[in-house]
Coordinates of C-alpha atoms and ligand atoms in Angstrom, one line a residue:
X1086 CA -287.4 -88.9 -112.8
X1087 CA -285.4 -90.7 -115.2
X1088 CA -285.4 -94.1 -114.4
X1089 CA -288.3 -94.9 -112.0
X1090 CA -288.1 -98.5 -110.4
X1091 CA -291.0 -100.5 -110.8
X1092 CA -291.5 -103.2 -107.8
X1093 CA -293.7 -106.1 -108.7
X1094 CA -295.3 -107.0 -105.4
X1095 CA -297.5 -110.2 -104.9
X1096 CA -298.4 -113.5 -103.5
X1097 CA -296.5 -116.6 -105.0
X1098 CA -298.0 -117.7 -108.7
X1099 CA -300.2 -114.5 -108.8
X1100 CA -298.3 -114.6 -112.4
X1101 CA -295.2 -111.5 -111.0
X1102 CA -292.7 -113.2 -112.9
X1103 CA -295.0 -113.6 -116.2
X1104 CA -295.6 -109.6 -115.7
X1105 CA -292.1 -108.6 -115.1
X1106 CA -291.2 -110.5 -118.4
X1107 CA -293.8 -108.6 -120.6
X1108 CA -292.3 -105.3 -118.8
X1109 CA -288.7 -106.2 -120.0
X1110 CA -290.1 -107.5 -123.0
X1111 CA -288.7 -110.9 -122.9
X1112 CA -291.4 -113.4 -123.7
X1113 CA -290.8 -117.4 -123.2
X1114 CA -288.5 -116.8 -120.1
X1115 CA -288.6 -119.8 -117.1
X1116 CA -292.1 -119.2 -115.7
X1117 CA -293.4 -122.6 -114.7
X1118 CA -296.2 -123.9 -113.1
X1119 CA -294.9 -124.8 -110.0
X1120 CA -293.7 -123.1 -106.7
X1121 CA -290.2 -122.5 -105.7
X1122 CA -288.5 -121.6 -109.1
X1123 CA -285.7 -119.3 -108.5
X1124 CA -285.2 -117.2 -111.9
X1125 CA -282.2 -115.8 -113.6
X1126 CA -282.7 -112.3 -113.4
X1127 CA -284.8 -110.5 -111.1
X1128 CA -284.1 -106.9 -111.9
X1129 CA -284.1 -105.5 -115.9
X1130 CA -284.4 -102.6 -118.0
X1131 CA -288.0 -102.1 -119.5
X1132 CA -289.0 -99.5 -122.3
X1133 CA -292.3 -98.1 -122.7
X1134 CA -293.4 -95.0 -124.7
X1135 CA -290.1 -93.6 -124.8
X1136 CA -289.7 -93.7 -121.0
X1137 CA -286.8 -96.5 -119.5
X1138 CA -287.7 -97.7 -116.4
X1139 CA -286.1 -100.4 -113.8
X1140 CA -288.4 -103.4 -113.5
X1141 CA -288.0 -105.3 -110.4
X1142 CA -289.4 -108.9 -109.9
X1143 CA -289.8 -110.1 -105.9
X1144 CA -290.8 -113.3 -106.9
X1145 CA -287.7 -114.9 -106.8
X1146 CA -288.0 -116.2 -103.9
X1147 CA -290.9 -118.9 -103.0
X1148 CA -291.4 -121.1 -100.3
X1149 CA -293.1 -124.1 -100.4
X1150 CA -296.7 -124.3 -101.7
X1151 CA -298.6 -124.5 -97.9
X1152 CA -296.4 -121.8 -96.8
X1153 CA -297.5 -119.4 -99.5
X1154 CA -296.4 -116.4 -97.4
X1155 CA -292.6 -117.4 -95.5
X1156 CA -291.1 -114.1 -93.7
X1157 CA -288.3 -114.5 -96.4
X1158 CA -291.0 -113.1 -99.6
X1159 CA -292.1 -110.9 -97.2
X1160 CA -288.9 -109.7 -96.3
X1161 CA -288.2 -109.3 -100.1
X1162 CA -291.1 -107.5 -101.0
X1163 CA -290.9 -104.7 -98.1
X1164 CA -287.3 -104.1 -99.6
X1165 CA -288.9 -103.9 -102.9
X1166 CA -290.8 -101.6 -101.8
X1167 CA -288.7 -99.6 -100.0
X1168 CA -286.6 -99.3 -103.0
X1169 CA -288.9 -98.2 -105.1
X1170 CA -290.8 -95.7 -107.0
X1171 CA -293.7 -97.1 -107.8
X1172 CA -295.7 -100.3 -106.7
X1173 CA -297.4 -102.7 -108.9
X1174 CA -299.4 -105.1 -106.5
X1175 CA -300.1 -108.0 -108.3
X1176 CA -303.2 -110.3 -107.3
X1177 CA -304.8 -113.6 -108.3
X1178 CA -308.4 -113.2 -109.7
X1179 CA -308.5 -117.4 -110.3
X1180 CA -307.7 -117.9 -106.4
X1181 CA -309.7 -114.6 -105.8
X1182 CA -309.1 -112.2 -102.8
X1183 CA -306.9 -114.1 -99.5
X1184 CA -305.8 -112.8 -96.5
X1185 CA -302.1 -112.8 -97.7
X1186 CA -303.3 -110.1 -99.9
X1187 CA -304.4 -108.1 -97.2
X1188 CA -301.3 -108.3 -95.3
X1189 CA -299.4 -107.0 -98.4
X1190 CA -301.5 -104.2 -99.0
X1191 CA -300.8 -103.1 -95.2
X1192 CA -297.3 -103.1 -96.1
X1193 CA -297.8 -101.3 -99.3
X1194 CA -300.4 -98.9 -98.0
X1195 CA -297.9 -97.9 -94.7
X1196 CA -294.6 -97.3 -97.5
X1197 CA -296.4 -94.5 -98.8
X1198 CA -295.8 -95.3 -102.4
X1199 CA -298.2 -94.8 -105.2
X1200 CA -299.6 -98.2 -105.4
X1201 CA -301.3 -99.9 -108.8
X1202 CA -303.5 -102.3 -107.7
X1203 CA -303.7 -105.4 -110.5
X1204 CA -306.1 -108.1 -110.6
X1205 CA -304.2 -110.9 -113.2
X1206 CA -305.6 -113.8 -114.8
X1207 CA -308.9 -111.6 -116.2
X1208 CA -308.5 -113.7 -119.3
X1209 CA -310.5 -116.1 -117.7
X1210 CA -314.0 -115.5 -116.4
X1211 CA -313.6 -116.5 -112.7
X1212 CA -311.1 -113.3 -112.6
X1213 CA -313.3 -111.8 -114.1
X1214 CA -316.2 -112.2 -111.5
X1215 CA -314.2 -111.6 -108.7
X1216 CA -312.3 -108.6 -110.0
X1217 CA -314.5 -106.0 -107.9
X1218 CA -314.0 -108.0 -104.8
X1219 CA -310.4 -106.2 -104.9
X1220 CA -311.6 -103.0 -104.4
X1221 CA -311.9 -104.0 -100.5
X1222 CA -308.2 -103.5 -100.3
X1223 CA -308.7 -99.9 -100.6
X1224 CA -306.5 -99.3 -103.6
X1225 CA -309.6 -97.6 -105.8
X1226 CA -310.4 -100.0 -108.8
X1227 CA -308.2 -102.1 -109.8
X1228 CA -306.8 -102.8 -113.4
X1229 CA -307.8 -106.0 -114.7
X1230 CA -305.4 -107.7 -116.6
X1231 CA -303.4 -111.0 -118.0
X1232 CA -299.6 -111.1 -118.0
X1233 CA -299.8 -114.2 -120.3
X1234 CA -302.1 -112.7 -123.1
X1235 CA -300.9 -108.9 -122.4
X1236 CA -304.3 -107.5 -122.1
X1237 CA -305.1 -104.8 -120.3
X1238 CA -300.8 -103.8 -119.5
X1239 CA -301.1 -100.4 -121.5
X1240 CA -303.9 -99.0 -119.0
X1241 CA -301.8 -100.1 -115.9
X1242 CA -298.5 -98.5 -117.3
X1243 CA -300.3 -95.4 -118.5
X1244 CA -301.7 -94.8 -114.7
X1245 CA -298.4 -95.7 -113.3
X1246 CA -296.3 -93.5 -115.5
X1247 CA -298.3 -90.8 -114.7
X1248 CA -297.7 -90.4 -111.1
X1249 CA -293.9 -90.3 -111.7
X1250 CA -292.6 -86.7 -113.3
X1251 CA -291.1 -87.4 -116.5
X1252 CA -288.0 -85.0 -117.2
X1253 CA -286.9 -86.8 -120.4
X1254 CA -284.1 -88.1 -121.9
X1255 CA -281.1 -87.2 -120.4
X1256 CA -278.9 -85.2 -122.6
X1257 CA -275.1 -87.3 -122.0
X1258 CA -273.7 -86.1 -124.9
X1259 CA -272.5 -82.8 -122.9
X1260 CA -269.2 -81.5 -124.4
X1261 CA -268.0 -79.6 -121.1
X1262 CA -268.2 -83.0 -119.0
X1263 CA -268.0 -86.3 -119.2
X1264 CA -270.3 -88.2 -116.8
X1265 CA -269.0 -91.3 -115.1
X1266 CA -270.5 -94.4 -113.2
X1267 CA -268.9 -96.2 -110.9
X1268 CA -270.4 -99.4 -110.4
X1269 CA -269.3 -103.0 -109.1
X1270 CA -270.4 -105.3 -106.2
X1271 CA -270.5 -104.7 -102.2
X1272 CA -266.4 -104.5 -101.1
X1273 CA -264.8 -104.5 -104.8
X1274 CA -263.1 -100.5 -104.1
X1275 CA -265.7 -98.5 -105.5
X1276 CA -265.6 -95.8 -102.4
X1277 CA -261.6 -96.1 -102.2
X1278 CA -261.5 -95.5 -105.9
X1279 CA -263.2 -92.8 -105.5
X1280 CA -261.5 -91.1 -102.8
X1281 CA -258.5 -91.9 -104.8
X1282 CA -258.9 -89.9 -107.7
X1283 CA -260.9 -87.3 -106.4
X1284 CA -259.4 -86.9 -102.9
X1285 CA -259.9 -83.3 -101.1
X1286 CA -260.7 -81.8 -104.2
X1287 CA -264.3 -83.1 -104.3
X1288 CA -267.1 -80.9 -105.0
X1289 CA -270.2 -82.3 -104.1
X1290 CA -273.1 -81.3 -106.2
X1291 CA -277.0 -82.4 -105.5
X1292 CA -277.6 -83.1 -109.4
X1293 CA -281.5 -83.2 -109.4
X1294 CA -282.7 -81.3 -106.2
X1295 CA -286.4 -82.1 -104.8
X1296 CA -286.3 -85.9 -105.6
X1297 CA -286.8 -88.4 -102.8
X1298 CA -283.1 -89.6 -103.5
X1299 CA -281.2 -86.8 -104.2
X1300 CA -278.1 -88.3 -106.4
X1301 CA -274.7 -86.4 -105.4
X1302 CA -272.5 -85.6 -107.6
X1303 CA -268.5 -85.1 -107.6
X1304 CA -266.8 -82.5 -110.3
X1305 CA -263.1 -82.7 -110.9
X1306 CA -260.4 -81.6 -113.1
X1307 CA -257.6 -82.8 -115.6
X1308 CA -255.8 -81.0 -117.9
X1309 CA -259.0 -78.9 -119.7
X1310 CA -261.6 -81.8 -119.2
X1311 CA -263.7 -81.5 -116.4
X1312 CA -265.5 -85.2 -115.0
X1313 CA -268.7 -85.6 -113.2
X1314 CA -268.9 -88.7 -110.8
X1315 CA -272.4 -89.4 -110.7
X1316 CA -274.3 -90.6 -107.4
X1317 CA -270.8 -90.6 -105.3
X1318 CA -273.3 -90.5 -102.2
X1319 CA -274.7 -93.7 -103.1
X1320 CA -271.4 -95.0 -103.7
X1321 CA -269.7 -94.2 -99.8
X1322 CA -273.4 -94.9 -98.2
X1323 CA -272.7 -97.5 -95.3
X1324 CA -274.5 -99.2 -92.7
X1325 CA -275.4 -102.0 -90.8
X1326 CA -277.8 -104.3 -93.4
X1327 CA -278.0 -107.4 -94.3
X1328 CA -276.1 -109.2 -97.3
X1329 CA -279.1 -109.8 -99.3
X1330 CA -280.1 -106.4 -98.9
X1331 CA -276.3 -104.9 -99.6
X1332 CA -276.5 -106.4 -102.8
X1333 CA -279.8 -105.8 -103.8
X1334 CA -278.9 -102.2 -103.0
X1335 CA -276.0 -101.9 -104.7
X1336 CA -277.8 -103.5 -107.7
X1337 CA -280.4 -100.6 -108.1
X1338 CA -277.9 -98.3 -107.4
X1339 CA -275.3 -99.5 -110.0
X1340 CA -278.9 -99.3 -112.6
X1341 CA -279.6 -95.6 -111.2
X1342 CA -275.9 -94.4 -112.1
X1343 CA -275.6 -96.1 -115.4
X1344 CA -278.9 -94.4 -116.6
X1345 CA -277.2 -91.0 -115.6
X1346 CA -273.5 -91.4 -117.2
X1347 CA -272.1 -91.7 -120.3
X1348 CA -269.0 -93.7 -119.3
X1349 CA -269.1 -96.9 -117.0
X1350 CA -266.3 -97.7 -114.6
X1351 CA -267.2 -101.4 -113.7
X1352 CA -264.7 -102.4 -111.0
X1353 CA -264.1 -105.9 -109.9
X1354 CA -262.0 -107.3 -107.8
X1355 CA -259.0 -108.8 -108.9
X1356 CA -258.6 -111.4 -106.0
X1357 CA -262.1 -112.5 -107.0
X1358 CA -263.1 -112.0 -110.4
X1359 CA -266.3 -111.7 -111.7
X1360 CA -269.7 -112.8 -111.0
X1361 CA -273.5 -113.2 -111.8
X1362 CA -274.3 -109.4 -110.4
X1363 CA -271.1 -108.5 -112.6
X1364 CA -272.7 -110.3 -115.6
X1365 CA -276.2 -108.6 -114.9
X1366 CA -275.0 -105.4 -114.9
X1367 CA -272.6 -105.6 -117.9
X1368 CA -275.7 -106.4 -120.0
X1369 CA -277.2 -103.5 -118.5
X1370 CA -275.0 -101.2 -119.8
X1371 CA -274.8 -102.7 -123.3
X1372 CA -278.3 -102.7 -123.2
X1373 CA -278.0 -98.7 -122.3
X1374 CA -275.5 -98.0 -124.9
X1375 CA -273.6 -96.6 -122.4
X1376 CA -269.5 -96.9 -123.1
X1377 CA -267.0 -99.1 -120.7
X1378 CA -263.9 -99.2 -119.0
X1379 CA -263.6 -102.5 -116.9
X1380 CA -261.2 -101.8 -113.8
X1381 CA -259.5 -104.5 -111.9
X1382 CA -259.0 -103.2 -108.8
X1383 CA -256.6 -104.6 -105.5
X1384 CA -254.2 -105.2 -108.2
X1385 CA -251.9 -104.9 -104.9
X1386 CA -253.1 -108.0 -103.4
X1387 CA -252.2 -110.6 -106.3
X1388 CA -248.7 -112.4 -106.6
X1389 CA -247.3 -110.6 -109.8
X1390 CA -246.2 -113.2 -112.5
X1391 CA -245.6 -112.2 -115.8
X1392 CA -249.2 -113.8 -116.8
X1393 CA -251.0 -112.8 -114.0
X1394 CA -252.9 -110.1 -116.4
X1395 CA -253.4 -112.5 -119.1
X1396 CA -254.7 -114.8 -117.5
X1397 CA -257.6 -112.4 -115.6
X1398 CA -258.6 -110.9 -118.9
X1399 CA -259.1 -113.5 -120.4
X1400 CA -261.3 -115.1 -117.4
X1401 CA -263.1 -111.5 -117.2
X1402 CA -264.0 -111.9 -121.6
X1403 CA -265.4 -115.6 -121.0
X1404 CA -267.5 -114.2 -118.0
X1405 CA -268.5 -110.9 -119.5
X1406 CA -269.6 -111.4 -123.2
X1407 CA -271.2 -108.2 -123.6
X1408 CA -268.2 -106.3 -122.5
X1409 CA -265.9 -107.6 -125.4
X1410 CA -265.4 -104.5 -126.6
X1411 CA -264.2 -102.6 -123.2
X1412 CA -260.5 -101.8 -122.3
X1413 CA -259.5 -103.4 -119.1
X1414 CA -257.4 -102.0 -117.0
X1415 CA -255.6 -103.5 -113.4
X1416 CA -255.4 -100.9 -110.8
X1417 CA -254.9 -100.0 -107.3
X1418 CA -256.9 -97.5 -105.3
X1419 CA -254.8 -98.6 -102.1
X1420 CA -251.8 -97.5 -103.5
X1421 CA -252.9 -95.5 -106.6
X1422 CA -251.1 -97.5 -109.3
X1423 CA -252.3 -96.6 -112.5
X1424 CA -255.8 -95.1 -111.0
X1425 CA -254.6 -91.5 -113.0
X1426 CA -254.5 -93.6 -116.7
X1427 CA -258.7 -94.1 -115.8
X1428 CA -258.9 -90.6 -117.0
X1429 CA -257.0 -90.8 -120.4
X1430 CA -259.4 -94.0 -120.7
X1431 CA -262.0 -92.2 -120.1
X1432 CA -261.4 -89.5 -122.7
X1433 CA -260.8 -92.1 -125.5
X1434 CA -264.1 -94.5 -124.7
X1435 CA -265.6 -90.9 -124.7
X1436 CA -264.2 -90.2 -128.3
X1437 CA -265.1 -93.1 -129.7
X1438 CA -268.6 -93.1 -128.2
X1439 CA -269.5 -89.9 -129.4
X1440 CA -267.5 -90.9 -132.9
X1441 CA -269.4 -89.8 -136.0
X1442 CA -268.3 -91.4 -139.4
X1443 CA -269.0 -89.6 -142.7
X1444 CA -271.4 -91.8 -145.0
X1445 CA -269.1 -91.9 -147.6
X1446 CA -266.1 -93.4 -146.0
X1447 CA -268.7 -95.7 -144.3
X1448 CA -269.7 -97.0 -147.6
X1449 CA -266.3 -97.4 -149.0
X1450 CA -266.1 -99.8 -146.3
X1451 CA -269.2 -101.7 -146.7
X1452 CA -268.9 -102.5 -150.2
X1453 CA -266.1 -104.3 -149.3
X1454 CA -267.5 -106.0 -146.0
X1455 CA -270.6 -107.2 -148.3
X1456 CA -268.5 -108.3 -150.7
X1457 CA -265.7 -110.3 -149.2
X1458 CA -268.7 -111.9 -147.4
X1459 CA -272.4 -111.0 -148.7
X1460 CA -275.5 -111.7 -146.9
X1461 CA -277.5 -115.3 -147.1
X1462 CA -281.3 -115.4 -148.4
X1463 CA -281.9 -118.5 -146.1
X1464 CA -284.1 -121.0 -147.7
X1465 CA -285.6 -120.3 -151.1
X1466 CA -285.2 -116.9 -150.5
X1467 CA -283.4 -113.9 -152.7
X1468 CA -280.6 -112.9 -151.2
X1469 CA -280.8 -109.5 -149.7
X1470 CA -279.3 -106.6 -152.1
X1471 CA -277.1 -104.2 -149.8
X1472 CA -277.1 -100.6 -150.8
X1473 CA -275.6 -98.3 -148.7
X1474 CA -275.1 -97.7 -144.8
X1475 CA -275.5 -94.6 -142.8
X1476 CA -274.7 -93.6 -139.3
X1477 CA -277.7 -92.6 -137.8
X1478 CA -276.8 -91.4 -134.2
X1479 CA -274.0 -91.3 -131.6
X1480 CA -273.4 -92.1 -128.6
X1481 CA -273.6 -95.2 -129.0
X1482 CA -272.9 -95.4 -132.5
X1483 CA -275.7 -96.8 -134.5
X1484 CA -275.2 -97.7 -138.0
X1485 CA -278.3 -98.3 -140.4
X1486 CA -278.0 -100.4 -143.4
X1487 CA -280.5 -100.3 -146.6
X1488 CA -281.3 -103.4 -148.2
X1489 CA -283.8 -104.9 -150.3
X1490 CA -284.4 -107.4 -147.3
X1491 CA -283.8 -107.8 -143.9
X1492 CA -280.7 -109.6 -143.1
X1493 CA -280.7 -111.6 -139.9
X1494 CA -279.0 -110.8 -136.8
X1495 CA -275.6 -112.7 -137.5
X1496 CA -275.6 -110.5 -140.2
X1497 CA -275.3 -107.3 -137.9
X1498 CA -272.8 -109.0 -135.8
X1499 CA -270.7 -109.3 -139.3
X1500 CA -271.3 -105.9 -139.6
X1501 CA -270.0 -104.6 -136.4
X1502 CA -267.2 -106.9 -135.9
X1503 CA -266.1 -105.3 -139.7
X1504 CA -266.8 -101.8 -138.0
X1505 CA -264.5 -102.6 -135.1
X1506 CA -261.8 -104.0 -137.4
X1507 CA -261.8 -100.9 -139.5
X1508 CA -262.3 -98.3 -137.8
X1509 CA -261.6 -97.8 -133.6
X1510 CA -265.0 -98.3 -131.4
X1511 CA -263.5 -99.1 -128.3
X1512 CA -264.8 -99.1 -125.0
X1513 CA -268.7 -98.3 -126.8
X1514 CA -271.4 -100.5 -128.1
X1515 CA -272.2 -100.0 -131.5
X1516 CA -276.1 -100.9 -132.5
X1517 CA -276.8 -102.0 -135.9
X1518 CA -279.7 -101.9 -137.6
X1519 CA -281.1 -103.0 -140.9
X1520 CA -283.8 -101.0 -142.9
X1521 CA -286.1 -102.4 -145.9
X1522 CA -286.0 -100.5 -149.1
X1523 CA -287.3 -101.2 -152.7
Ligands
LIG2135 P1 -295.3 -115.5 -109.7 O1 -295.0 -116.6 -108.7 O2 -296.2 -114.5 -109.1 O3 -294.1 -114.9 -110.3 O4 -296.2 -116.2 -110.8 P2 -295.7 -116.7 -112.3 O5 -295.5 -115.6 -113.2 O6 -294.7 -117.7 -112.1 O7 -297.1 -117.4 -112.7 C1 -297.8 -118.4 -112.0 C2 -298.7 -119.1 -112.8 O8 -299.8 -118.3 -113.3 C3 -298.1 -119.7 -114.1 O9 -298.6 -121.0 -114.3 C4 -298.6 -118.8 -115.2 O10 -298.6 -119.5 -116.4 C5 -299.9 -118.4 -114.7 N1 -300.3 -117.1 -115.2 C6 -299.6 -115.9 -115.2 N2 -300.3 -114.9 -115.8 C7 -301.5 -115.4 -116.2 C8 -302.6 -114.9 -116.9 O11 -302.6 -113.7 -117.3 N3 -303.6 -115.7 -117.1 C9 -303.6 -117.0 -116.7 N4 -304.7 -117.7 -117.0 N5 -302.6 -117.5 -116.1 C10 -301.5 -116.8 -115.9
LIG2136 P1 -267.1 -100.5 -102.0 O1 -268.1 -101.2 -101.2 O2 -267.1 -101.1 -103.4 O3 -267.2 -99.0 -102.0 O4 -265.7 -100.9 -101.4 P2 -264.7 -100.1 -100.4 O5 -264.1 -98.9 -101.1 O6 -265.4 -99.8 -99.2 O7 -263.6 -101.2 -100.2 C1 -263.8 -102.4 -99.5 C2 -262.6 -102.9 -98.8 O8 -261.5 -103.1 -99.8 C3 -262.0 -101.9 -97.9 O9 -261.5 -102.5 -96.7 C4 -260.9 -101.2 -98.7 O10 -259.8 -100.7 -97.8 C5 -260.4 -102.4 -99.5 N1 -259.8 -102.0 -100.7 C6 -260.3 -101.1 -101.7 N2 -259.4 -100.9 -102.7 C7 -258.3 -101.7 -102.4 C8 -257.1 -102.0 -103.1 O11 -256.8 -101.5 -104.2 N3 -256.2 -102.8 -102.5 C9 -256.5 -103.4 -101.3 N4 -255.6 -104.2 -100.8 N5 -257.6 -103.2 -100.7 C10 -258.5 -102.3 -101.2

């Protein structure tokens, strides 16, 4: 499986949010002391040992302090669950064993779901003591650990990791096809867009065969390049559920496809614009490297004025910050306008993303970037000696620079934004990277 989801599961202030942000490796992020925070992101990419994974934080959500279990976080965590591939259940060894416990482990116990049972807060010796006690939940020993100090995290990961097959990185850089995601929120067109380009001649294709959630694929054709729509099941599945759970859905789903592509549609809705799930899931794919079209769909539906486009990208560049570098493009998949250009879009983003430039004509390049505007040494400090840069990968592009010392990161951003001007990136990330050498 390539990208498990990892459901944090837990009482209220049993330290879930502290967890999830040591899994995503962000550290100072808004944990606070009291109940009833609502945090920024609950859902982000996590790394560990190679392996890229879906961390997914319930504790969003919190009633008030004497109501430590309201139906809503309960409701939250059996969709977490549900949704997931592997359960971390999170406990309290400060506050020691409580009956809410017990009514999540039924939950967790009853999903079926390899469960990791944590006991958090064992840098203290009361969690200490009581860290047996847990073992009543039926859920074999549990891992003793602390979120805040990171103690103990490697063991519980190494467990988990181990009960989900690992088939490795997955090779996108596939010259027969190009893989594409279509993402966006509930309603935006994803399903018509789909049927629109792809129509009757859809081949549907189980991609990985065996898994609990088969991902179905559609193949087409244009000209000599053939195009693989990944998870176009997901994409059409309907049903009567809730908002909340629409959108959590479609969240997970949007994170599953991303991992599998090589190319992002993100479609929003042009009588709407976009929003926080938009914003989430545009970091995603930067943080991916995956390339970008952005499509602004129901282009039908708008009042045409000559500014009309203008005027929505720029409202869709000060919304989506990571996406400065993808083409937008307005479309209809009511009526088709312009839904055939996706594919020549698609191509290019593809060309650029899998770009390699020689290490000569980099350097030519450089010189000039580092000398029209050369690195500071910040305070009492040499300033750092640039020798040469050399592109290190593709897709995305990653371009390592040697120096006598490390830069800072506004440096890099120089860096690319002189790689963009030069040379064409668009519609891909580019990472760049600095290397010490004497
Ligand atoms: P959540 O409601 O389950 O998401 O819990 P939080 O992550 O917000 O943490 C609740 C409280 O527990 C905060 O005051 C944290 O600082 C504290 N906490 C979290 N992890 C640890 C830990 O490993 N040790 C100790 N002593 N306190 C922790
Ligand atoms: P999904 O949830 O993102 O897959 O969205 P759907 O494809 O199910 O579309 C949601 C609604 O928007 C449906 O009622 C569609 O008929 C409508 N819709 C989709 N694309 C367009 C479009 O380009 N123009 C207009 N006017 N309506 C559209």
């Amino acid at each position: 499986m390539s990208f498990p989801v990892l459901a944090i599961i837990g009482r209220p202030n049993v330290g879930k949010s502290t967890l999830f942000n040591r899994l995503i490796g962000r550290r100072k992020a808004i944990v606070r002391p009291e109940p009833g925070v609502t945090r920024d992101r609950h859902h982000a990419r996590g790394e560990w040992n190679d392996r890229s994974f879906l961390a997914v934080d319930t504790g969003g959500i919190s009633g008030p302090a004497e109501d430590p279990f309201n139906p809503l976080i309960l409701r939250q965590t059996i969709l977490a669950i549900e949704e997931s591939d592997i359960v971390l259940f999170l406990t309290d060894g400060i506050e020691g064993l409580l009956p809410a416990d017990r009514q999540i482990a039924d939950h967790a116990r009853r999903s079926q779901k390899p469960v990791f049972l944590a006991v958090n807060k064992c840098d203290t010796n009361r969690a200490k003591e009581s860290l047996w006690d847990f073992s009543a939940l039926g859920f074999g020993d549990p891992f003793p650990i602390s979120a805040e100090h990171g103690t103990g995290i490697e063991n519980l990961l190494e467990a988990a990791f181990a009960r989900v097959p690992n088939d490795g990185k997955l090779e996108v850089e596939s010259e027969e096809e190009i893989r594409v995601a279509v993402v966006g929120r509930p309603n935006v067109g994803k399903s018509s867009f789909v049927n629109r380009i792809i129509g009757k001649e859809r081949a549907l294709v189980s991609a990985v065969p065996g898994t609990t959630r088969d991902p179905i694929d559609s193949l087409c054709r244009r000209g000599d390049q053939a195009y693989r729509f990944v998870d176009t099941a997901g994409i059409r599945k309907r049903g009567k559920i809730g908002d909340e759970k629409v959108e959590f859905l479609s969240m997970i789903m949007a994170y599953r496809s991303i991992e599998r592509a090589e190319v992002v549609l993100l479609i929003i809705d042009a009588t709407d614009g976009p929003r926080m799930m938009d914003a989430q899931i545009a970091r995603h794919i930067v943080e991916s490297g995956r390339a970008c079209i952005v499509l602004v769909n129901k282009w039908d539906l708008l009042e045409k004025e000559t500014r009309t486009f203008d005027e929505k990208v720029t409202d869709i560049r000060e919304k989506l910050v990571h996406l400065d570098f993808a083409p937008i493009l307005s479309v209809s998949a009511l009526t088709g306008q312009r839904c055939e250009h996706v594919f020549e879009d698609i191509r290019q983003v593809t060309a650029f993303h899998r770009q390699r430039i020689s290490t000569r004509k980099l350097n030519l390049r450089v010189e000039k970037w580092v000398a029209a505007h050369p690195p500071h040494g910040g305070r009492n400090k040499k300033r750092p000696k640039i020798y040469y840069a050399t592109q290190a990968s593709t897709a995305p592009p990653h371009i390592v620079v040697f120096a006598s010392r490390l830069p800072g990161k506004p440096y890099a951003r120089y860096i690319e934004r002189c790689l963009r001007e030069d040379f064409d990136f668009s519609g891909t990330p580019i990472r760049v990277s600095f290397r010490k050498r004497e």
